[in-house]
């Protein structure tokens, strides 16, 4: 299934907005039969590192820790959002390695 | 002046050191012994102010008003500077009876494409519309050069603003102002009169020791956070990393907090200045980010 971020806005600048969107996604996935979700960034103008970290980074950590009951993929990210995601993954990987 | 009172010294230093055309002196006279508890801020000789000086002055005014003082500000004699203060809404939201500040009435031309007037924010939800405003200002200066640099500036507002609101814990909220200039520079200023970065990190008991400037320097590293969540600590680091990747002519980041200061300058993606040093104590955290495109 597709999770269209543009339904929630086009500017995401805070960590708390990442938390809100994550909650909405998890709620949807609880009810969905499909066990794979595409998180679509098409139409997103701005997404800060903290937003991306709270949404995609958190899903990544849960996946690595085997506590995520579905698979996910982020699609249609612009270059800046892609770089934000790489930084989030880098930080989370180093935490996971240290743990 | 009490030890914890906000100081304007570094505004003066900043203005005179980096702006060769600045000839002003910022004279601050504070008399708390008088019953009226009056503070006088003399800006009469000031002939140039940028968004950073603006938010510092506003923080200063709010802090003294919150201490029950009446603040009298002597307006700049330089017409352009006085108009700038009025245009940037320097006193908007301050109780009228708490301040005497004779500012000119200015005819406000539509300058939304080049500046963001001083904003006092108290909630995260206010960052989103402000980010949209900033997008317009930065795009005007940077579009056609490097789209990535616009994202970098936007990210900086989000990260630094979010940090200030969440961790600064000032009851007066945060201050933001921005401006783009015809010579290709964009300046973003964010500040708060909260706990300050060094105190915030020390409270988190991370084992970071040393003077404030060293703690401040440490705050720029990836994964250093006072939130207690070791997966955080992306804010300052992401601003710097994005600045290096943006391939701008230069990016300068300056942070003042507690008794420390940090200065970073990146030219064509290479860090050429990385300094931290002790400074007179200031309340809260004050950040100036400047992009140079040419």
Short mmCIF file of C-alpha atoms in Angstrom, two decimals:
data_model
loop_
_atom_site.label_atom_id
_atom_site.label_comp_id
_atom_site.label_asym_id
_atom_site.label_seq_id
_atom_site.Cartn_x
_atom_site.Cartn_y
_atom_site.Cartn_z
CA UNK A 1 0.00 0.00 0.00
CA UNK A 2 1.03 3.58 -0.47
CA UNK A 3 1.26 6.12 2.34
CA UNK A 4 1.03 9.55 0.76
CA UNK A 5 2.87 12.12 2.90
CA UNK A 6 1.43 15.03 0.95
CA UNK A 7 -1.88 14.30 2.67
CA UNK A 8 -0.25 15.65 5.83
CA UNK A 9 1.38 18.73 4.31
CA UNK A 10 4.31 19.79 2.17
CA UNK A 11 6.57 21.31 4.86
CA UNK A 12 7.82 19.15 7.71
CA UNK A 13 10.26 20.94 9.96
CA UNK A 14 9.87 19.51 13.44
CA UNK A 15 10.60 16.23 15.14
CA UNK A 16 7.11 16.23 16.66
CA UNK A 17 5.53 16.34 13.20
CA UNK A 18 7.57 13.22 12.41
CA UNK A 19 6.15 11.57 15.52
CA UNK A 20 2.60 12.47 14.50
CA UNK A 21 2.99 11.10 10.99
CA UNK A 22 4.63 7.94 12.35
CA UNK A 23 1.67 7.40 14.71
CA UNK A 24 -0.75 7.83 11.81
CA UNK A 25 1.23 5.35 9.71
CA UNK A 26 1.45 2.75 12.47
CA UNK A 27 -2.27 3.04 13.09
CA UNK A 28 -3.01 2.51 9.42
CA UNK A 29 -0.69 -0.48 9.23
CA UNK A 30 -2.37 -2.09 12.23
CA UNK A 31 -5.56 -2.32 10.21
CA UNK A 32 -4.05 -2.97 6.79
CA UNK A 33 -3.78 -6.43 5.32
CA UNK A 34 -0.87 -5.45 3.12
CA UNK A 35 2.44 -5.98 4.93
CA UNK A 36 4.41 -3.61 2.76
CA UNK A 37 4.10 0.16 2.67
CA UNK A 38 5.59 2.72 0.30
CA UNK A 39 6.02 6.06 2.03
CA UNK A 40 5.66 8.55 -0.78
CA UNK A 41 7.50 11.89 -0.47
CA UNK A 42 6.15 13.25 -3.77
CA UNK A 43 4.95 16.81 -3.23
CA UNK A 44 7.02 17.29 -0.07
CA UNK A 45 8.85 20.60 -0.33
CA UNK A 46 10.81 20.55 2.92
CA UNK A 47 11.60 17.69 5.30
CA UNK A 48 14.23 18.35 7.94
CA UNK A 49 16.66 15.77 9.23
CA UNK A 50 14.78 15.51 12.53
CA UNK A 51 11.48 14.90 10.78
CA UNK A 52 12.98 12.22 8.55
CA UNK A 53 14.74 10.66 11.52
CA UNK A 54 11.59 10.49 13.61
CA UNK A 55 9.62 8.89 10.78
CA UNK A 56 11.90 6.79 8.57
CA UNK A 57 14.81 6.50 11.00
CA UNK A 58 12.50 5.17 13.69
CA UNK A 59 11.02 2.60 11.29
CA UNK A 60 14.57 1.59 10.36
CA UNK A 61 15.54 1.05 14.02
CA UNK A 62 12.44 -1.01 14.67
CA UNK A 63 13.11 -3.09 11.56
CA UNK A 64 16.68 -3.78 12.66
CA UNK A 65 15.45 -4.70 16.13
CA UNK A 66 12.83 -6.99 14.53
CA UNK A 67 9.99 -5.14 16.18
CA UNK A 68 8.37 -3.81 13.00
CA UNK A 69 5.58 -6.06 11.74
CA UNK A 70 5.72 -4.79 8.16
CA UNK A 71 8.22 -3.79 5.47
CA UNK A 72 8.62 -0.23 4.29
CA UNK A 73 10.21 1.75 1.52
CA UNK A 74 10.61 5.52 1.16
CA UNK A 75 10.03 6.71 -2.39
CA UNK A 76 10.21 9.94 -4.37
CA UNK A 77 12.57 11.71 -1.98
CA UNK A 78 14.40 14.73 -3.31
CA UNK A 79 18.18 14.96 -2.94
CA UNK A 80 18.05 16.92 0.32
CA UNK A 81 15.64 14.47 1.93
CA UNK A 82 17.76 11.58 0.72
CA UNK A 83 20.81 13.14 2.41
CA UNK A 84 18.78 13.70 5.57
CA UNK A 85 17.85 10.03 5.55
CA UNK A 86 21.46 8.94 5.09
CA UNK A 87 22.48 11.01 8.11
CA UNK A 88 19.67 9.56 10.19
CA UNK A 89 20.66 6.00 9.24
CA UNK A 90 24.32 6.72 9.97
CA UNK A 91 23.51 7.95 13.46
CA UNK A 92 21.16 5.09 14.21
CA UNK A 93 23.58 2.49 12.89
CA UNK A 94 26.34 3.79 15.15
CA UNK A 95 23.95 3.64 18.10
CA UNK A 96 22.89 0.10 17.23
CA UNK A 97 26.50 -1.01 16.87
CA UNK A 98 27.41 0.51 20.22
CA UNK A 99 24.41 -1.07 21.97
CA UNK B 1 23.64 44.51 36.40
CA UNK B 2 23.08 41.06 37.85
CA UNK B 3 25.30 38.19 36.72
CA UNK B 4 22.58 36.51 34.78
CA UNK B 5 21.35 39.57 32.93
CA UNK B 6 21.66 39.36 29.16
CA UNK B 7 24.58 41.25 27.79
CA UNK B 8 24.64 43.18 24.56
CA UNK B 9 28.42 43.40 24.49
CA UNK B 10 28.83 40.84 21.80
CA UNK B 11 26.31 42.55 19.57
CA UNK B 12 28.52 45.59 19.67
CA UNK B 13 31.58 43.49 19.04
CA UNK B 14 29.90 41.65 16.19
CA UNK B 15 28.73 44.82 14.57
CA UNK B 16 32.04 46.60 14.74
CA UNK B 17 34.27 43.65 14.00
CA UNK B 18 32.48 42.33 10.99
CA UNK B 19 30.71 45.33 9.58
CA UNK B 20 33.31 47.94 8.67
CA UNK B 21 30.64 50.53 8.04
CA UNK B 22 29.31 50.20 11.57
CA UNK B 23 30.33 53.24 13.51
CA UNK B 24 27.84 52.95 16.31
CA UNK B 25 28.25 52.35 19.94
CA UNK B 26 25.68 50.48 21.86
CA UNK B 27 25.51 52.09 25.27
CA UNK B 28 23.47 50.38 27.87
CA UNK B 29 22.70 52.07 31.16
CA UNK B 30 20.89 50.09 33.76
CA UNK B 31 19.77 51.56 37.05
CA UNK B 32 18.00 49.10 39.26
CA UNK B 33 18.60 51.05 42.45
CA UNK B 34 15.94 53.55 41.47
CA UNK B 35 12.41 52.76 42.50
CA UNK B 36 11.20 52.91 38.95
CA UNK B 37 13.56 50.09 37.92
CA UNK B 38 14.41 51.70 34.67
CA UNK B 39 16.70 50.40 31.96
CA UNK B 40 17.97 52.65 29.22
CA UNK B 41 19.23 51.22 25.99
CA UNK B 42 20.93 53.82 23.88
CA UNK B 43 20.93 52.95 20.20
CA UNK B 44 21.30 56.55 19.06
CA UNK B 45 24.74 56.05 17.51
CA UNK B 46 24.01 52.74 15.87
CA UNK B 47 24.04 52.94 12.11
CA UNK B 48 23.71 49.30 11.06
CA UNK B 49 21.82 46.32 12.42
CA UNK B 50 21.33 42.87 10.99
CA UNK B 51 18.81 40.15 11.93
CA UNK B 52 21.15 38.82 14.60
CA UNK B 53 21.51 42.17 16.36
CA UNK B 54 17.78 42.56 16.06
CA UNK B 55 16.91 39.36 17.90
CA UNK B 56 19.54 40.13 20.55
CA UNK B 57 18.05 43.52 21.20
CA UNK B 58 14.57 42.05 21.37
CA UNK B 59 15.72 39.35 23.78
CA UNK B 60 17.31 42.05 25.90
CA UNK B 61 14.10 44.14 25.94
CA UNK B 62 11.87 41.17 26.79
CA UNK B 63 14.17 39.97 29.52
CA UNK B 64 14.22 43.31 31.33
CA UNK B 65 10.47 43.81 30.88
CA UNK B 66 9.95 40.35 32.38
CA UNK B 67 12.02 41.53 35.40
CA UNK B 68 9.44 44.26 35.99
CA UNK B 69 11.56 47.06 34.56
CA UNK B 70 10.55 49.90 32.34
CA UNK B 71 12.82 50.02 29.31
CA UNK B 72 13.61 53.24 27.56
CA UNK B 73 15.25 52.89 24.18
CA UNK B 74 16.92 55.84 22.53
CA UNK B 75 16.18 55.32 18.89
CA UNK B 76 18.99 55.41 16.27
CA UNK B 77 19.61 58.84 14.84
CA UNK B 78 20.42 57.19 11.54
CA UNK B 79 17.11 57.23 9.66
CA UNK B 80 17.72 53.99 7.79
CA UNK B 81 18.52 52.11 10.97
CA UNK B 82 15.49 53.51 12.80
CA UNK B 83 13.28 52.62 9.84
CA UNK B 84 14.79 49.13 9.80
CA UNK B 85 13.90 48.58 13.46
CA UNK B 86 10.35 49.73 12.81
CA UNK B 87 10.09 47.69 9.61
CA UNK B 88 11.33 44.57 11.40
CA UNK B 89 8.68 44.99 14.15
CA UNK B 90 11.21 45.22 16.98
CA UNK B 91 8.63 46.06 19.67
CA UNK B 92 5.63 44.14 18.40
CA UNK B 93 3.98 42.26 21.24
CA UNK B 94 5.73 44.12 24.09
CA UNK B 95 3.31 45.78 26.53
CA UNK B 96 3.14 49.46 25.58
CA UNK B 97 3.42 50.67 29.15
CA UNK B 98 6.61 48.68 29.69
CA UNK B 99 8.66 50.39 27.02
CA UNK B 100 9.40 53.83 25.62
CA UNK B 101 10.76 53.55 22.12
CA UNK B 102 10.08 56.32 19.64
CA UNK B 103 10.22 54.64 16.27
CA UNK B 104 9.31 56.23 12.97
CA UNK B 105 6.10 55.27 11.26
CA UNK B 106 7.23 53.52 8.13
CA UNK B 107 5.35 52.88 4.95
CA UNK B 108 5.85 49.15 4.63
CA UNK B 109 6.74 48.19 1.12
CA UNK B 110 6.21 44.55 0.33
CA UNK B 111 9.60 43.08 1.17
CA UNK B 112 8.43 39.58 1.92
CA UNK B 113 10.82 38.28 -0.72
CA UNK B 114 13.91 39.61 1.03
CA UNK B 115 13.23 39.54 4.75
CA UNK B 116 11.46 37.79 7.55
CA UNK B 117 10.51 40.31 10.22
CA UNK B 118 11.37 39.53 13.82
CA UNK B 119 9.14 36.69 15.00
CA UNK B 120 8.60 35.55 18.57
CA UNK B 121 7.52 31.94 18.50
CA UNK B 122 6.24 29.86 21.36
CA UNK B 123 5.09 26.66 19.68
CA UNK B 124 6.49 24.19 17.18
CA UNK B 125 3.44 24.56 14.97
CA UNK B 126 4.53 28.15 14.29
CA UNK B 127 7.73 26.91 12.65
CA UNK B 128 5.95 25.52 9.59
CA UNK B 129 4.42 28.80 8.30
CA UNK B 130 7.67 30.56 9.16
CA UNK B 131 9.58 27.98 7.16
CA UNK B 132 7.36 28.74 4.17
CA UNK B 133 8.14 32.46 4.56
CA UNK B 134 11.84 31.75 4.77
CA UNK B 135 11.65 29.59 1.66
CA UNK B 136 10.49 32.65 -0.29
CA UNK B 137 13.28 34.82 1.09
CA UNK B 138 16.06 32.34 0.44
CA UNK B 139 14.77 31.31 -2.96
CA UNK B 140 14.91 34.92 -4.08
CA UNK B 141 18.64 34.97 -3.40
CA UNK B 142 19.69 31.42 -4.10
CA UNK B 143 17.42 29.98 -6.75
CA UNK B 144 19.13 29.30 -10.02
CA UNK B 145 22.40 28.85 -8.16
CA UNK B 146 21.92 25.82 -6.00
CA UNK B 147 18.65 24.28 -5.00
CA UNK B 148 20.46 22.29 -2.31
CA UNK B 149 21.41 25.48 -0.51
CA UNK B 150 17.74 26.40 -0.11
CA UNK B 151 17.11 23.05 1.53
CA UNK B 152 20.11 23.63 3.76
CA UNK B 153 18.74 26.92 5.00
CA UNK B 154 15.31 25.44 5.55
CA UNK B 155 16.78 22.52 7.43
CA UNK B 156 18.72 24.94 9.62
CA UNK B 157 15.58 26.82 10.60
CA UNK B 158 13.77 23.58 11.41
CA UNK B 159 16.61 22.03 13.37
CA UNK B 160 17.75 25.11 15.26
CA UNK B 161 14.22 26.41 15.86
CA UNK B 162 12.99 23.02 17.03
CA UNK B 163 16.02 22.69 19.32
CA UNK B 164 15.49 26.13 20.80
CA UNK B 165 11.79 25.54 21.45
CA UNK B 166 12.26 22.07 22.88
CA UNK B 167 15.45 22.39 24.85
CA UNK B 168 15.84 26.11 25.50
CA UNK B 169 12.80 26.04 27.76
CA UNK B 170 12.41 29.79 27.80
CA UNK B 171 9.01 31.04 28.84
CA UNK B 172 9.55 33.88 26.39
CA UNK B 173 9.79 31.47 23.44
CA UNK B 174 12.30 31.93 20.65
CA UNK B 175 13.24 34.76 18.32
CA UNK B 176 13.78 34.42 14.60
CA UNK B 177 14.62 36.94 11.89
CA UNK B 178 16.12 36.58 8.44
CA UNK B 179 17.16 38.67 5.51
CA UNK B 180 18.70 38.24 2.10
CA UNK B 181 20.96 40.93 0.69
CA UNK B 182 21.61 42.09 -2.84
CA UNK B 183 25.28 41.07 -2.56
CA UNK B 184 24.27 37.42 -2.39
CA UNK B 185 24.23 36.88 1.38
CA UNK B 186 21.42 35.39 3.45
CA UNK B 187 21.38 35.71 7.23
CA UNK B 188 19.25 33.64 9.57
CA UNK B 189 19.21 34.49 13.27
CA UNK B 190 17.64 32.32 15.96
CA UNK B 191 17.83 32.92 19.69
CA UNK B 192 16.24 32.25 23.02
CA UNK B 193 16.70 33.33 26.62
CA UNK B 194 16.44 29.81 27.96
CA UNK B 195 18.78 27.46 29.78
CA UNK B 196 21.54 27.54 27.17
CA UNK B 197 23.30 24.66 25.40
CA UNK B 198 26.12 24.05 27.94
CA UNK B 199 23.72 23.86 30.89
CA UNK B 200 21.31 21.66 28.92
CA UNK B 201 24.05 19.16 28.11
CA UNK B 202 25.52 19.21 31.62
CA UNK B 203 22.06 18.50 33.06
CA UNK B 204 21.90 15.39 30.90
CA UNK B 205 24.93 14.01 32.72
CA UNK B 206 26.78 12.91 29.59
CA UNK B 207 30.14 13.23 31.22
CA UNK B 208 30.99 16.24 29.10
CA UNK B 209 33.38 18.29 31.14
CA UNK B 210 35.23 21.52 30.73
CA UNK B 211 34.38 25.11 30.08
CA UNK B 212 31.26 26.20 28.23
CA UNK B 213 33.08 26.71 24.95
CA UNK B 214 34.27 23.10 25.01
CA UNK B 215 30.79 21.82 25.80
CA UNK B 216 29.43 23.98 23.00
CA UNK B 217 31.99 22.56 20.60
CA UNK B 218 30.99 19.06 21.67
CA UNK B 219 27.34 19.85 20.91
CA UNK B 220 28.24 20.07 17.22
CA UNK B 221 29.19 16.40 17.06
CA UNK B 222 26.88 13.73 15.73
CA UNK B 223 24.86 11.94 18.41
CA UNK B 224 25.53 14.41 21.22
CA UNK B 225 22.19 15.16 22.81
CA UNK B 226 20.78 16.34 26.11
CA UNK B 227 17.46 14.59 25.54
CA UNK B 228 18.48 11.30 27.11
CA UNK B 229 17.70 9.53 23.82
CA UNK B 230 21.02 8.44 22.30
CA UNK B 231 19.46 8.18 18.83
CA UNK B 232 19.07 11.94 18.73
CA UNK B 233 21.77 14.59 18.48
CA UNK B 234 21.36 15.40 14.81
CA UNK B 235 20.52 19.11 14.97
CA UNK B 236 23.75 21.13 14.90
CA UNK B 237 25.63 18.37 13.11
CA UNK B 238 23.11 18.20 10.28
CA UNK B 239 23.27 21.97 9.80
CA UNK B 240 27.04 21.81 9.42
CA UNK B 241 27.09 18.75 7.21
CA UNK B 242 24.45 20.21 4.90
CA UNK B 243 26.40 23.47 4.76
CA UNK B 244 29.47 21.56 3.60
CA UNK B 245 27.50 19.79 0.91
CA UNK B 246 25.69 22.87 -0.34
CA UNK B 247 28.74 24.04 -2.34
CA UNK B 248 28.16 27.66 -1.49
CA UNK B 249 30.96 30.22 -1.64
CA UNK B 250 30.88 30.37 2.15
CA UNK B 251 28.77 29.47 5.15
CA UNK B 252 29.39 30.90 8.62
CA UNK B 253 27.82 29.55 11.77
CA UNK B 254 28.24 31.32 15.08
CA UNK B 255 26.78 30.18 18.35
CA UNK B 256 26.83 32.06 21.63
CA UNK B 257 25.61 30.28 24.75
CA UNK B 258 26.44 30.43 28.43
CA UNK B 259 30.05 31.53 28.70
CA UNK B 260 31.12 30.07 25.38
CA UNK B 261 31.19 30.89 21.71
CA UNK B 262 31.79 28.80 18.65
CA UNK B 263 32.57 29.97 15.14
CA UNK B 264 32.65 27.75 12.09
CA UNK B 265 33.32 28.94 8.57
CA UNK B 266 33.06 26.76 5.51
CA UNK B 267 34.34 27.98 2.15
CA UNK B 268 33.53 26.02 -0.99
CA UNK B 269 32.66 22.98 1.08
CA UNK B 270 35.87 23.09 3.15
CA UNK B 271 35.94 24.05 6.81
CA UNK B 272 38.42 26.89 7.15
CA UNK B 273 37.59 28.19 10.60
CA UNK B 274 36.69 26.14 13.66
CA UNK B 275 37.12 28.16 16.83
CA UNK B 276 35.66 28.05 20.27
CA UNK B 277 36.45 30.43 23.06
CA UNK B 278 35.33 31.79 26.40
CA UNK B 279 33.10 34.83 26.45
CA UNK B 280 31.12 36.97 28.88
CA UNK B 281 28.05 35.14 30.06
CA UNK B 282 24.89 35.49 28.05
CA UNK B 283 21.43 34.20 28.84
CA UNK B 284 20.18 31.53 26.45
CA UNK B 285 21.51 30.60 23.04
CA UNK B 286 22.03 32.90 20.08
CA UNK B 287 22.79 31.63 16.61
CA UNK B 288 23.75 33.41 13.43
CA UNK B 289 23.94 31.50 10.16
CA UNK B 290 25.13 33.27 7.04
CA UNK B 291 25.28 32.02 3.46
CA UNK B 292 27.39 33.72 0.86
CA UNK B 293 26.62 32.80 -2.72
CA UNK B 294 29.25 34.89 -4.52
#
